[in-house]
Amino acid sequence: MNKESKMTVVSRLFRIASIAAMLSGILFVVIQTIHPLDILSSVNTDRWALVHFLGIAMCFIGLLGMTGIYARQAAESGWLGLIGYLTLSLFYSLTMAFQFVEALISPTLVTESPKLEESILAIAGGSSGEYFGALEITYMLTGILYLLGGLLFGIASFRARILSRGAAGLLALGTLLPLPLSSLVHHPYDRFLAVPVGLAQVWLGYSLWRSLSRESKEDVSDLQSAGKKVLG
């Protein structure tokens, strides 16, 4: 494979990543707005299933999208970008596991062991679960990873100056938004505080797409200039 072919493959992979980032961000926003209440009567509904299957998809394609965004600015974002990327990747991985449990296991627990399911729902709602101490700790860890990863990756992307600095700033600030408002906005309405992070992810994905388009135009322009010199 020659150099030009390799560059074409890399460009296509980046474009796939940009689309994945935008779709994941859109799903993140949609999920916050349609998520049902964390109560037993919600678990066997079609809406519950839809939200959590969308959550699995969001996490999977979010991993792809964030990988492309990081790879595009890896050298410029430095160690801060790497730590932010790894932290967000772990957040997506753990969240995907929780989404899997809520989508496929929780409906069975409602019938077979409702008290266990109530304990899981309590954890998701921010309360202490009666049976799942380790699960509660893991769920708290996802929140820490979300805050730390979004903040570090947003700052690193802002400093890298490769993608939109506005999108990077929105990611960092949006991640921190729940902290000062947590005492004023309680669950489940606190879900809406996550919307800016989803929008920032869409914006970063779009910025990645735009950066590739600019490079393609510059390459064409360079080839045209070189051709004119040869012919001239």
Short mmCIF file of C-alpha atoms in Angstrom, two decimals:
data_model
loop_
_atom_site.label_atom_id
_atom_site.label_comp_id
_atom_site.label_asym_id
_atom_site.label_seq_id
_atom_site.Cartn_x
_atom_site.Cartn_y
_atom_site.Cartn_z
CA MET A 1 0.00 0.00 0.00
CA ASN A 2 1.51 3.34 -1.06
CA LYS A 3 1.57 6.51 1.02
CA GLU A 4 -1.43 8.05 -0.75
CA SER A 5 -3.55 4.95 -0.13
CA LYS A 6 -2.58 4.89 3.53
CA MET A 7 -3.56 8.53 3.91
CA THR A 8 -6.92 7.79 2.29
CA VAL A 9 -7.58 4.94 4.72
CA VAL A 10 -6.62 7.13 7.71
CA SER A 11 -8.86 9.92 6.47
CA ARG A 12 -11.80 7.52 6.15
CA LEU A 13 -11.22 6.19 9.66
CA PHE A 14 -11.19 9.73 11.04
CA ARG A 15 -14.43 10.49 9.22
CA ILE A 16 -16.04 7.38 10.68
CA ALA A 17 -14.86 8.50 14.12
CA SER A 18 -16.29 11.99 13.59
CA ILE A 19 -19.69 10.54 12.67
CA ALA A 20 -19.52 8.20 15.68
CA ALA A 21 -18.76 11.12 18.00
CA MET A 22 -21.66 13.15 16.65
CA LEU A 23 -24.10 10.24 16.89
CA SER A 24 -22.96 9.39 20.40
CA GLY A 25 -23.41 12.98 21.51
CA ILE A 26 -26.90 13.12 20.00
CA LEU A 27 -27.86 9.86 21.73
CA PHE A 28 -26.48 11.19 25.01
CA VAL A 29 -28.76 14.22 24.80
CA VAL A 30 -31.79 12.17 23.70
CA ILE A 31 -31.34 9.68 26.54
CA GLN A 32 -31.33 12.44 29.15
CA THR A 33 -34.61 13.83 27.83
CA ILE A 34 -36.58 10.57 27.51
CA HIS A 35 -35.19 8.50 30.38
CA PRO A 36 -38.09 7.09 32.47
CA LEU A 37 -38.22 7.33 36.26
CA ASP A 38 -36.00 4.87 38.12
CA ILE A 39 -38.91 2.94 39.64
CA LEU A 40 -40.03 -0.69 39.34
CA SER A 41 -43.03 0.10 37.16
CA SER A 42 -40.73 1.61 34.51
CA VAL A 43 -38.42 -1.37 34.09
CA ASN A 44 -40.68 -3.58 31.95
CA THR A 45 -41.80 -0.77 29.64
CA ASP A 46 -40.77 -0.33 26.02
CA ARG A 47 -39.37 3.10 26.90
CA TRP A 48 -37.03 1.58 29.47
CA ALA A 49 -35.74 -0.96 26.96
CA LEU A 50 -35.31 1.69 24.26
CA VAL A 51 -33.36 4.05 26.52
CA HIS A 52 -30.93 1.42 27.74
CA PHE A 53 -30.31 -0.20 24.36
CA LEU A 54 -29.62 3.31 23.08
CA GLY A 55 -27.28 3.68 26.05
CA ILE A 56 -25.31 0.62 24.99
CA ALA A 57 -25.04 1.99 21.45
CA MET A 58 -24.07 5.43 22.77
CA CYS A 59 -21.19 4.02 24.81
CA PHE A 60 -19.89 1.79 22.02
CA ILE A 61 -19.84 4.42 19.30
CA GLY A 62 -18.74 7.01 21.87
CA LEU A 63 -15.58 4.99 22.41
CA LEU A 64 -14.94 5.00 18.65
CA GLY A 65 -15.60 8.71 18.41
CA MET A 66 -13.39 9.71 21.33
CA THR A 67 -10.59 7.51 20.01
CA GLY A 68 -10.66 9.37 16.69
CA ILE A 69 -10.82 12.77 18.37
CA TYR A 70 -7.87 11.90 20.60
CA ALA A 71 -5.84 10.39 17.74
CA ARG A 72 -6.33 13.55 15.67
CA GLN A 73 -4.66 15.69 18.34
CA ALA A 74 -2.60 13.13 20.30
CA ALA A 75 0.76 14.84 19.84
CA GLU A 76 -0.58 18.31 20.64
CA SER A 77 -2.70 17.31 23.64
CA GLY A 78 0.19 15.57 25.41
CA TRP A 79 -0.09 13.58 28.62
CA LEU A 80 -3.12 15.54 29.76
CA GLY A 81 -5.00 14.48 26.64
CA LEU A 82 -3.94 10.85 27.07
CA ILE A 83 -5.09 10.75 30.69
CA GLY A 84 -8.39 12.42 29.76
CA TYR A 85 -8.94 10.00 26.90
CA LEU A 86 -8.19 6.91 29.01
CA THR A 87 -10.43 8.17 31.80
CA LEU A 88 -13.34 8.83 29.44
CA SER A 89 -12.80 5.44 27.79
CA LEU A 90 -13.08 3.72 31.16
CA PHE A 91 -16.22 5.74 31.89
CA TYR A 92 -17.82 4.57 28.63
CA SER A 93 -16.80 0.96 29.30
CA LEU A 94 -18.27 0.84 32.81
CA THR A 95 -21.38 2.71 31.75
CA MET A 96 -21.92 0.24 28.91
CA ALA A 97 -21.85 -2.58 31.45
CA PHE A 98 -24.47 -0.84 33.58
CA GLN A 99 -26.62 -0.18 30.53
CA PHE A 100 -26.40 -3.88 29.63
CA VAL A 101 -27.57 -4.88 33.11
CA GLU A 102 -30.47 -2.43 33.07
CA ALA A 103 -31.53 -3.41 29.56
CA LEU A 104 -31.34 -7.20 29.81
CA ILE A 105 -31.15 -8.25 33.47
CA SER A 106 -33.29 -5.71 35.30
CA PRO A 107 -36.58 -6.75 33.61
CA THR A 108 -36.06 -10.32 34.89
CA LEU A 109 -35.18 -9.12 38.40
CA VAL A 110 -38.43 -7.16 38.62
CA THR A 111 -40.31 -10.47 38.53
CA GLU A 112 -37.84 -12.81 40.21
CA SER A 113 -36.35 -10.54 42.86
CA PRO A 114 -37.95 -7.07 43.04
CA LYS A 115 -36.02 -6.08 46.18
CA LEU A 116 -32.73 -6.63 44.38
CA GLU A 117 -33.94 -4.52 41.47
CA GLU A 118 -35.10 -1.79 43.84
CA SER A 119 -31.57 -1.74 45.22
CA ILE A 120 -30.11 -1.30 41.72
CA LEU A 121 -32.59 1.48 40.95
CA ALA A 122 -31.71 3.19 44.22
CA ILE A 123 -28.06 3.28 43.19
CA ALA A 124 -28.93 4.75 39.79
CA GLY A 125 -31.05 7.35 41.56
CA GLY A 126 -28.20 8.41 43.81
CA SER A 127 -29.25 6.54 46.96
CA SER A 128 -27.58 3.67 48.79
CA GLY A 129 -28.38 0.20 47.50
CA GLU A 130 -29.29 -2.35 50.15
CA TYR A 131 -27.59 -5.35 48.55
CA PHE A 132 -24.89 -4.09 46.20
CA GLY A 133 -22.13 -2.27 48.06
CA ALA A 134 -19.50 -3.02 45.42
CA LEU A 135 -21.89 -2.05 42.63
CA GLU A 136 -22.62 1.22 44.37
CA ILE A 137 -18.91 2.00 44.62
CA THR A 138 -18.44 1.18 40.93
CA TYR A 139 -21.36 3.41 40.00
CA MET A 140 -19.82 6.26 42.01
CA LEU A 141 -16.55 5.61 40.18
CA THR A 142 -18.28 6.19 36.83
CA GLY A 143 -19.33 9.62 38.06
CA ILE A 144 -15.77 10.48 39.05
CA LEU A 145 -14.45 9.25 35.69
CA TYR A 146 -17.09 11.33 33.90
CA LEU A 147 -16.10 14.51 35.74
CA LEU A 148 -12.35 13.98 35.61
CA GLY A 149 -12.23 12.69 32.04
CA GLY A 150 -14.43 15.42 30.59
CA LEU A 151 -12.51 18.15 32.39
CA LEU A 152 -9.03 16.91 31.48
CA PHE A 153 -9.88 16.02 27.89
CA GLY A 154 -11.66 19.34 27.40
CA ILE A 155 -8.69 21.32 28.74
CA ALA A 156 -6.21 19.28 26.69
CA SER A 157 -8.27 19.74 23.51
CA PHE A 158 -8.57 23.47 24.19
CA ARG A 159 -4.79 23.77 24.56
CA ALA A 160 -4.08 21.59 21.52
CA ARG A 161 -5.75 24.10 19.13
CA ILE A 162 -6.47 21.39 16.54
CA LEU A 163 -10.24 21.11 16.91
CA SER A 164 -12.77 23.74 17.94
CA ARG A 165 -11.70 25.46 21.16
CA GLY A 166 -15.32 26.38 21.79
CA ALA A 167 -16.32 22.70 21.74
CA ALA A 168 -13.41 21.81 24.02
CA GLY A 169 -14.33 24.56 26.45
CA LEU A 170 -17.97 23.48 26.46
CA LEU A 171 -16.89 19.91 27.27
CA ALA A 172 -14.79 21.03 30.24
CA LEU A 173 -17.34 23.50 31.62
CA GLY A 174 -20.33 21.26 30.86
CA THR A 175 -18.73 18.40 32.76
CA LEU A 176 -18.37 20.58 35.86
CA LEU A 177 -21.88 22.08 35.57
CA PRO A 178 -23.59 19.53 37.87
CA LEU A 179 -21.24 20.31 40.79
CA PRO A 180 -22.46 23.83 41.70
CA LEU A 181 -26.08 22.96 40.81
CA SER A 182 -26.32 19.55 42.49
CA SER A 183 -27.87 21.05 45.61
CA LEU A 184 -30.52 22.87 43.55
CA VAL A 185 -31.38 20.30 40.88
CA HIS A 186 -32.19 16.82 42.17
CA HIS A 187 -32.66 13.46 40.46
CA PRO A 188 -34.13 12.83 37.91
CA TYR A 189 -33.98 16.45 36.72
CA ASP A 190 -30.21 16.49 37.13
CA ARG A 191 -30.04 14.43 33.91
CA PHE A 192 -30.63 17.62 31.93
CA LEU A 193 -27.39 19.05 33.32
CA ALA A 194 -25.55 16.51 31.14
CA VAL A 195 -26.96 17.95 27.90
CA PRO A 196 -24.04 20.42 27.36
CA VAL A 197 -21.58 17.51 27.40
CA GLY A 198 -23.54 15.72 24.68
CA LEU A 199 -23.63 18.91 22.61
CA ALA A 200 -19.88 19.36 23.11
CA GLN A 201 -19.29 15.85 21.80
CA VAL A 202 -21.39 16.56 18.72
CA TRP A 203 -19.44 19.79 18.18
CA LEU A 204 -16.07 18.03 18.55
CA GLY A 205 -17.14 15.36 16.06
CA TYR A 206 -18.23 18.03 13.60
CA SER A 207 -14.96 19.91 14.15
CA LEU A 208 -13.02 16.73 13.38
CA TRP A 209 -14.96 16.35 10.11
CA ARG A 210 -14.31 20.01 9.20
CA SER A 211 -10.60 19.70 9.92
CA LEU A 212 -10.36 16.77 7.52
CA SER A 213 -12.26 18.69 4.84
CA ARG A 214 -9.87 21.64 5.19
CA GLU A 215 -6.86 19.36 4.83
CA SER A 216 -8.34 17.75 1.72
CA LYS A 217 -8.86 21.17 0.12
CA GLU A 218 -5.31 22.19 1.01
CA ASP A 219 -3.93 18.98 -0.53
CA VAL A 220 -5.87 19.61 -3.75
CA SER A 221 -4.66 23.19 -3.81
CA ASP A 222 -1.05 22.05 -3.35
CA LEU A 223 -1.40 19.54 -6.19
CA GLN A 224 -2.85 22.20 -8.47
CA SER A 225 -0.01 24.57 -7.64
CA ALA A 226 2.57 21.89 -8.28
CA GLY A 227 0.90 21.05 -11.60
CA LYS A 228 0.98 24.66 -12.73
CA LYS A 229 4.68 24.89 -11.90
CA VAL A 230 5.41 21.75 -13.91
CA LEU A 231 3.37 22.94 -16.90
CA GLY A 232 4.50 26.50 -16.61
#
